[in-house]
């Protein structure tokens, strides 16, 4: 059995590293931190130009699991602004799987160039884990649909050209049949965006939809069968990325520990070894999820397993390193004496929402218990 990477993957990895080195400049990172908007448009455009976004999207690219993994993993390992492009990759996969040919033709070419960003409009004030409770309504009006309601935590809405929208289109009591998903242009009249500033350094948004009229071609999947589209979306959302936060954290902490002398403490070295092991487990679980997705399969359970393990391990690592760094670990970017230039403080805060955005650890554990272990439903 051959465990090494093929020449093609080695070349892809090199290409990603070169693009990241060229485009993720200190000023791009500073901009991302200042605005709380984790994007790097020059990098995404360069990736688009080189055909790398297309290669990463399951169902659009070659379907080689290692291509998707290599592209997303290189971004994460380098701590390059990753969130926006990973959302593009996920939604492109959904559109290519369930979108009409007309929608695919209109939207996919723009997403593949890295010019166009997307946002996810699922969560509402009273509908987070329980998405069945969404109140945002879509009503048919001739050839159009009219959307009314509001969403919270619509991250990237302020820079997105398109929104994935999960709406109620039927009556209560229709069970899972009364929902419809849309992929709508964000410049449609009637959409308003307000920022939410979070402790995790990230800007998110509340979005309001007042009589937003969209043509029927923006329905994603089948009318009233939005739950099926949502399942596809969630299976691509979990565990394929955002699972390698511990890698740049360990690298930066190790550099700081060497400089500060903390590395001489055997307990600190012990913790670093534990984080390295967790990082390796996260990598293997992510590779398994990516493998399933790249085969065109839904990797729901594998994704939940990877997400729970990797995000909780990242959070543990960040807290441990913050404690080990002492007061310097609580100082942020730009503050003198900040441990690892402020990255320890950043990761201690950034790692908090990772365990609940994209589905909380509890919800993912329910998923694993019911679908993987065959345990009875408790609700
Ligand atoms: C920074 C950030 C960015 C986000 N970005 C987006 C985005 O771009 N688009 C989007 O649509 N959403 C986004 N979200 C929303 C995120 O997906 C939700 O926060 C998450 O799904 C949880 O929903 P909730 O906050 O309403 O919590 P709730 O659902 O109210 O949960 C509260 C607590 O109860 C627990 N709980 C709830 N139900 C159960 C159950 N059945 N069994 C066991 N425990 C349960 C939860 O695990 C949690 O601990 C973002 C959130 C954050 C914080």
Coordinates of C-alpha atoms and ligand atoms in Angstrom, one line a residue:
X1 CA 0.0 0.0 0.0
X2 CA 1.3 3.5 -0.9
X3 CA 0.9 6.0 1.9
X4 CA 2.7 8.9 0.2
X5 CA 1.0 11.8 -1.7
X6 CA 0.9 11.6 -5.4
X7 CA 3.0 14.0 -7.4
X8 CA -0.1 15.9 -8.4
X9 CA -1.1 16.4 -4.7
X10 CA 2.4 17.5 -3.8
X11 CA 2.3 20.0 -6.7
X12 CA -1.1 21.3 -5.6
X13 CA 0.1 21.7 -2.0
X14 CA 3.1 23.7 -3.3
X15 CA 0.9 25.8 -5.4
X16 CA -1.4 26.6 -2.4
X17 CA 1.6 27.5 -0.3
X18 CA 2.9 29.8 -2.9
X19 CA -0.5 31.5 -3.3
X20 CA -0.9 31.9 0.4
X21 CA 2.6 33.3 0.8
X22 CA 2.0 35.8 -2.0
X23 CA -1.5 37.0 -1.0
X24 CA -2.0 36.6 2.8
X25 CA 0.1 39.6 3.6
X26 CA 0.3 41.2 7.1
X27 CA -1.9 44.1 5.8
X28 CA -4.6 41.6 4.6
X29 CA -4.5 39.9 8.0
X30 CA -4.7 43.2 9.8
X31 CA -7.7 44.2 7.7
X32 CA -9.4 41.0 8.6
X33 CA -8.8 41.5 12.3
X34 CA -9.8 45.1 12.3
X35 CA -13.1 44.5 10.4
X36 CA -13.8 41.2 12.0
X37 CA -14.4 39.9 8.5
X38 CA -12.3 36.9 7.9
X39 CA -11.7 37.3 4.1
X40 CA -8.8 37.7 1.8
X41 CA -10.1 38.5 -1.6
X42 CA -6.8 38.7 -3.4
X43 CA -6.1 35.1 -2.4
X44 CA -9.6 33.9 -3.4
X45 CA -9.3 35.5 -6.8
X46 CA -5.8 34.0 -7.3
X47 CA -7.2 30.6 -6.3
X48 CA -10.1 31.1 -8.7
X49 CA -7.8 32.1 -11.6
X50 CA -5.7 29.0 -11.0
X51 CA -8.9 26.8 -11.0
X52 CA -8.4 25.8 -7.4
X53 CA -11.8 26.6 -6.1
X54 CA -13.4 24.4 -8.8
X55 CA -11.0 21.6 -7.9
X56 CA -12.0 21.9 -4.2
X57 CA -15.8 21.6 -4.7
X58 CA -17.1 18.1 -4.3
X59 CA -19.2 17.2 -7.3
X60 CA -17.6 20.0 -9.5
X61 CA -14.0 19.2 -9.2
X62 CA -12.4 15.9 -10.0
X63 CA -13.8 14.4 -6.8
X64 CA -10.4 13.4 -5.5
X65 CA -10.8 13.7 -1.8
X66 CA -7.2 14.7 -1.3
X67 CA -7.6 17.7 -3.6
X68 CA -10.3 19.2 -1.4
X69 CA -8.4 18.3 1.8
X70 CA -5.2 19.7 0.5
X71 CA -6.7 23.0 -0.5
X72 CA -8.7 23.6 2.7
X73 CA -6.0 22.2 5.0
X74 CA -3.3 24.4 3.6
X75 CA -5.5 27.5 4.2
X76 CA -6.2 26.4 7.8
X77 CA -2.6 25.4 8.7
X78 CA -1.4 28.8 7.5
X79 CA -4.2 30.5 9.4
X80 CA -5.2 32.2 6.2
X81 CA -8.7 33.9 6.2
X82 CA -10.6 30.7 5.5
X83 CA -14.2 31.1 6.5
X84 CA -15.5 33.0 3.5
X85 CA -13.9 30.6 0.9
X86 CA -15.0 27.6 2.8
X87 CA -18.6 28.9 2.7
X88 CA -18.3 29.3 -1.1
X89 CA -17.0 25.8 -1.5
X90 CA -19.8 24.3 0.7
X91 CA -22.6 26.2 -1.1
X92 CA -21.1 25.4 -4.5
X93 CA -21.2 21.8 -3.6
X94 CA -24.9 22.1 -2.6
X95 CA -25.9 24.0 -5.7
X96 CA -24.1 21.6 -8.0
X97 CA -25.9 18.7 -6.2
X98 CA -29.5 20.0 -5.9
X99 CA -29.6 23.3 -7.9
X100 CA -31.5 23.6 -11.2
X101 CA -29.3 23.8 -14.3
X102 CA -30.4 27.4 -14.8
X103 CA -29.2 28.3 -11.2
X104 CA -26.0 26.4 -11.6
X105 CA -25.3 28.2 -14.9
X106 CA -26.0 31.6 -13.4
X107 CA -24.2 31.2 -10.1
X108 CA -21.4 28.6 -10.2
X109 CA -19.1 30.4 -12.7
X110 CA -19.1 33.5 -10.4
X111 CA -18.4 31.5 -7.3
X112 CA -15.6 29.6 -9.0
X113 CA -13.7 32.8 -9.8
X114 CA -13.4 33.8 -6.1
X115 CA -15.1 37.1 -6.9
X116 CA -18.4 36.3 -5.3
X117 CA -18.9 35.5 -1.6
X118 CA -21.9 33.9 0.0
X119 CA -23.7 33.7 3.4
X120 CA -25.9 31.2 5.2
X121 CA -29.4 32.4 6.3
X122 CA -30.6 29.6 8.5
X123 CA -30.5 30.7 12.2
X124 CA -33.2 33.0 13.6
X125 CA -33.7 34.5 17.0
X126 CA -35.9 31.6 18.1
X127 CA -34.6 29.0 15.7
X128 CA -31.0 27.8 16.1
X129 CA -30.5 24.2 16.9
X130 CA -34.2 23.7 16.2
X131 CA -34.3 25.0 12.6
X132 CA -37.8 23.5 12.2
X133 CA -39.0 26.6 14.2
X134 CA -38.0 29.1 11.5
X135 CA -40.5 31.9 11.0
X136 CA -39.1 33.6 7.9
X137 CA -41.8 33.0 5.3
X138 CA -41.7 32.6 1.5
X139 CA -45.0 33.1 -0.3
X140 CA -45.6 32.3 -4.0
X141 CA -46.8 35.3 -6.0
X142 CA -47.2 34.5 -9.7
X143 CA -43.7 33.7 -11.1
X144 CA -42.0 35.2 -8.0
X145 CA -41.6 34.4 -4.3
X146 CA -41.9 37.0 -1.6
X147 CA -39.7 36.5 1.5
X148 CA -40.5 38.2 4.9
X149 CA -38.7 37.7 8.2
X150 CA -35.3 38.0 9.8
X151 CA -32.2 35.9 10.4
X152 CA -29.4 36.2 13.0
X153 CA -25.7 35.3 12.8
X154 CA -25.7 35.7 9.1
X155 CA -21.9 35.8 8.9
X156 CA -20.5 37.5 5.8
X157 CA -23.9 38.9 4.8
X158 CA -22.3 42.4 4.5
X159 CA -19.8 41.2 1.9
X160 CA -21.8 38.4 0.3
X161 CA -23.3 38.6 -3.2
X162 CA -25.6 35.6 -2.5
X163 CA -27.5 34.2 0.5
X164 CA -28.6 30.6 1.1
X165 CA -32.0 31.1 2.8
X166 CA -34.0 28.5 4.7
X167 CA -37.7 29.5 4.9
X168 CA -41.1 28.2 5.8
X169 CA -43.3 27.9 2.7
X170 CA -46.1 25.7 4.1
X171 CA -48.3 25.8 7.1
X172 CA -47.3 24.6 10.6
X173 CA -48.2 21.0 10.9
X174 CA -46.9 20.2 7.5
X175 CA -44.0 18.4 9.3
X176 CA -40.7 18.6 7.3
X177 CA -42.5 19.2 4.0
X178 CA -43.3 22.9 4.5
X179 CA -39.9 24.5 4.0
X180 CA -38.2 25.9 0.9
X181 CA -34.6 26.9 0.4
X182 CA -33.4 29.7 -1.9
X183 CA -30.2 31.1 -3.1
X184 CA -30.9 34.8 -3.6
X185 CA -28.9 37.8 -4.6
X186 CA -28.1 40.1 -1.6
X187 CA -28.7 43.3 -3.6
X188 CA -32.4 42.4 -3.9
X189 CA -34.5 45.3 -2.6
X190 CA -35.9 44.8 0.9
X191 CA -32.8 43.3 2.5
X192 CA -31.2 45.2 5.5
X193 CA -28.1 44.2 7.4
X194 CA -27.0 45.1 10.9
X195 CA -23.7 44.1 12.5
X196 CA -23.3 41.8 15.5
X197 CA -19.8 42.2 17.1
X198 CA -18.7 39.1 18.9
X199 CA -16.1 38.4 21.6
X200 CA -14.5 36.0 19.2
X201 CA -13.1 38.8 17.1
X202 CA -15.6 38.0 14.3
X203 CA -18.3 40.2 12.9
X204 CA -21.6 38.6 12.2
X205 CA -25.0 40.1 11.2
X206 CA -28.7 40.3 11.8
X207 CA -30.5 40.4 8.4
X208 CA -34.0 41.6 7.8
X209 CA -36.1 40.6 4.8
X210 CA -39.1 42.9 4.0
X211 CA -41.2 41.9 1.0
X212 CA -38.1 40.6 -0.8
X213 CA -39.3 39.6 -4.2
X214 CA -37.2 36.9 -6.0
X215 CA -37.9 35.0 -9.2
X216 CA -38.7 31.3 -8.9
X217 CA -35.4 30.4 -10.5
X218 CA -33.7 31.2 -7.2
X219 CA -35.5 28.3 -5.4
X220 CA -32.7 25.8 -4.5
X221 CA -33.9 22.3 -4.7
X222 CA -37.6 21.5 -4.7
X223 CA -40.4 23.7 -3.4
X224 CA -41.5 22.6 0.1
X225 CA -38.6 20.1 0.2
X226 CA -36.1 22.5 1.7
X227 CA -35.4 20.1 4.5
X228 CA -33.7 17.8 2.1
X229 CA -31.6 20.6 0.8
X230 CA -30.7 21.6 4.3
X231 CA -29.5 18.1 5.1
X232 CA -27.2 18.2 2.1
X233 CA -26.0 21.6 3.2
X234 CA -25.3 20.5 6.8
X235 CA -23.5 17.4 5.6
X236 CA -21.1 19.6 3.6
X237 CA -20.8 22.1 6.5
X238 CA -19.6 19.9 9.2
X239 CA -16.2 18.4 9.7
X240 CA -14.7 19.2 6.3
X241 CA -13.0 22.4 7.5
X242 CA -12.6 24.5 10.6
X243 CA -11.0 21.5 12.1
X244 CA -7.3 22.5 12.1
X245 CA -7.2 25.5 14.3
X246 CA -4.9 23.8 16.7
X247 CA -2.1 23.5 14.1
X248 CA -1.2 27.2 13.8
X249 CA -2.0 27.7 17.5
X250 CA 0.6 25.1 18.5
X251 CA 3.2 26.5 16.0
X252 CA 2.8 30.0 17.4
X253 CA 2.7 28.9 21.0
X254 CA 5.9 26.8 20.5
X255 CA 7.7 29.8 19.0
X256 CA 6.7 32.0 21.9
X257 CA 7.5 29.2 24.5
X258 CA 11.0 29.0 23.0
X259 CA 11.5 32.7 23.2
X260 CA 10.1 33.2 26.7
X261 CA 11.7 30.1 28.2
X262 CA 8.3 28.5 29.0
X263 CA 9.5 25.5 26.9
X264 CA 11.8 24.5 29.8
X265 CA 8.8 23.6 31.9
X266 CA 8.1 19.9 31.5
X267 CA 4.4 20.5 32.1
X268 CA 4.2 22.9 29.2
X269 CA 6.0 20.4 26.9
X270 CA 3.6 17.7 28.0
X271 CA 0.6 19.9 27.1
X272 CA 2.2 20.7 23.7
X273 CA 2.6 17.0 23.0
X274 CA -1.1 16.4 23.9
X275 CA -2.1 19.2 21.5
X276 CA 0.0 17.7 18.7
X277 CA -1.7 14.3 19.2
X278 CA -5.2 16.0 19.2
X279 CA -4.2 17.8 16.0
X280 CA -3.3 14.6 14.3
X281 CA -6.6 12.9 15.3
X282 CA -8.4 15.9 14.0
X283 CA -6.6 15.6 10.7
X284 CA -7.5 12.0 10.3
X285 CA -11.2 12.5 11.2
X286 CA -11.3 15.4 8.7
X287 CA -9.7 13.3 6.0
X288 CA -12.3 10.6 6.5
X289 CA -15.2 13.2 6.2
X290 CA -13.6 14.7 3.1
X291 CA -13.2 11.3 1.6
X292 CA -16.9 10.6 1.9
X293 CA -17.9 14.0 0.6
X294 CA -15.6 13.8 -2.4
X295 CA -17.1 10.4 -3.3
X296 CA -20.4 12.3 -3.6
X297 CA -21.7 10.8 -0.4
X298 CA -23.3 12.6 2.5
X299 CA -20.8 12.6 5.3
X300 CA -23.2 13.7 8.1
X301 CA -22.1 11.4 10.9
X302 CA -18.4 11.5 10.0
X303 CA -18.7 15.3 9.8
X304 CA -20.3 15.5 13.3
X305 CA -17.5 13.3 14.8
X306 CA -14.7 15.4 13.2
X307 CA -16.4 18.7 14.2
X308 CA -17.0 17.8 17.8
X309 CA -13.5 16.4 18.4
X310 CA -11.6 19.0 16.5
X311 CA -13.4 22.1 17.8
X312 CA -13.3 20.9 21.4
X313 CA -9.7 20.0 21.1
X314 CA -8.9 23.4 19.6
X315 CA -10.7 25.1 22.5
X316 CA -8.9 23.0 25.1
X317 CA -5.6 23.8 23.5
X318 CA -6.3 27.5 23.4
X319 CA -7.3 27.6 27.0
X320 CA -4.3 25.5 28.2
X321 CA -1.9 27.7 26.3
X322 CA -3.5 30.9 27.6
X323 CA -3.1 29.6 31.1
X324 CA 0.5 28.6 30.4
X325 CA 1.3 32.1 29.0
X326 CA -0.1 33.8 32.1
X327 CA -1.0 37.6 31.8
X328 CA 0.8 37.8 28.4
X329 CA -1.8 35.3 27.1
X330 CA -4.6 37.8 27.7
X331 CA -3.0 40.6 25.7
X332 CA -4.3 41.1 22.1
X333 CA -2.9 42.2 18.8
X334 CA -0.8 45.4 18.9
X335 CA -0.3 45.2 22.7
X336 CA 3.3 45.1 23.9
X337 CA 4.4 41.8 25.4
X338 CA 1.3 39.9 24.0
X339 CA 2.1 36.2 23.9
X340 CA 2.7 35.1 20.3
X341 CA 1.9 38.7 19.1
X342 CA -1.7 38.4 20.4
X343 CA -2.5 35.1 18.7
X344 CA -3.0 33.2 22.1
X345 CA -5.6 35.7 23.2
X346 CA -7.2 35.6 19.7
X347 CA -7.4 31.9 19.6
X348 CA -8.7 31.6 23.2
X349 CA -11.6 33.8 22.1
X350 CA -12.0 32.6 18.6
X351 CA -12.2 29.0 19.7
X352 CA -15.3 29.6 21.8
X353 CA -18.0 29.9 19.1
X354 CA -16.3 27.1 17.0
X355 CA -18.1 24.5 19.3
X356 CA -21.5 25.9 18.5
X357 CA -21.5 27.7 15.2
X358 CA -22.4 25.2 12.4
X359 CA -24.2 23.0 15.0
X360 CA -23.5 22.8 18.7
X361 CA -21.5 20.0 20.2
X362 CA -24.6 18.7 21.9
X363 CA -26.6 18.6 18.6
X364 CA -23.7 16.8 16.9
X365 CA -23.4 14.3 19.8
X366 CA -27.2 13.6 19.4
X367 CA -26.5 13.0 15.7
X368 CA -23.6 10.6 16.5
X369 CA -25.6 8.8 19.2
X370 CA -28.7 8.3 17.0
X371 CA -27.2 7.7 13.6
X372 CA -23.9 6.1 14.4
X373 CA -24.5 4.3 17.6
X374 CA -28.1 3.5 17.0
X375 CA -29.2 4.9 20.4
X376 CA -32.9 5.8 20.8
X377 CA -34.0 9.3 20.2
X378 CA -34.6 11.3 23.3
X379 CA -36.9 14.0 21.9
Ligands
LIG1 C1 -20.0 33.5 15.6 C2 -21.2 32.8 15.0 C3 -21.3 32.7 13.6 C4 -22.5 32.1 13.1 N1 -22.7 32.0 11.8 C5 -23.9 31.6 11.3 C6 -24.2 31.7 9.9 O1 -23.4 32.2 9.1 N2 -25.4 31.4 9.5 C7 -26.3 30.8 10.3 O2 -27.4 30.5 9.8 N3 -26.1 30.6 11.6 C8 -24.9 31.0 12.1 N4 -24.6 30.9 13.5 C9 -25.6 30.3 14.3 C10 -25.2 29.0 14.9 O3 -25.3 28.0 13.9 C11 -26.2 28.7 16.1 O4 -25.7 29.6 17.1 C12 -26.2 27.3 16.6 O5 -26.8 26.5 15.6 C13 -27.0 27.2 17.9 O6 -28.2 27.8 17.9 P1 -28.6 28.9 19.0 O7 -27.5 29.9 19.2 O8 -30.0 29.4 18.7 O9 -28.6 28.1 20.4 P2 -29.8 27.1 20.9 O10 -30.3 26.2 19.8 O11 -30.8 28.0 21.6 O12 -29.1 26.2 21.9 C14 -28.8 26.7 23.3 C15 -28.1 25.5 24.0 O13 -29.1 24.4 24.1 C16 -28.5 23.2 23.6 N5 -29.5 22.4 22.9 C17 -30.5 22.9 22.0 N6 -31.2 21.9 21.6 C18 -30.7 20.7 22.1 C19 -31.0 19.4 22.0 N7 -32.0 18.9 21.2 N8 -30.3 18.4 22.7 C20 -29.3 18.9 23.5 N9 -28.9 20.2 23.6 C21 -29.6 21.1 22.9 C22 -27.4 23.7 22.6 O14 -26.5 22.7 22.3 C23 -26.9 24.9 23.3 O15 -25.9 24.5 24.2 C24 -23.4 31.5 14.0 C25 -23.2 31.5 15.4 C26 -22.1 32.2 15.9 C27 -22.0 32.3 17.4

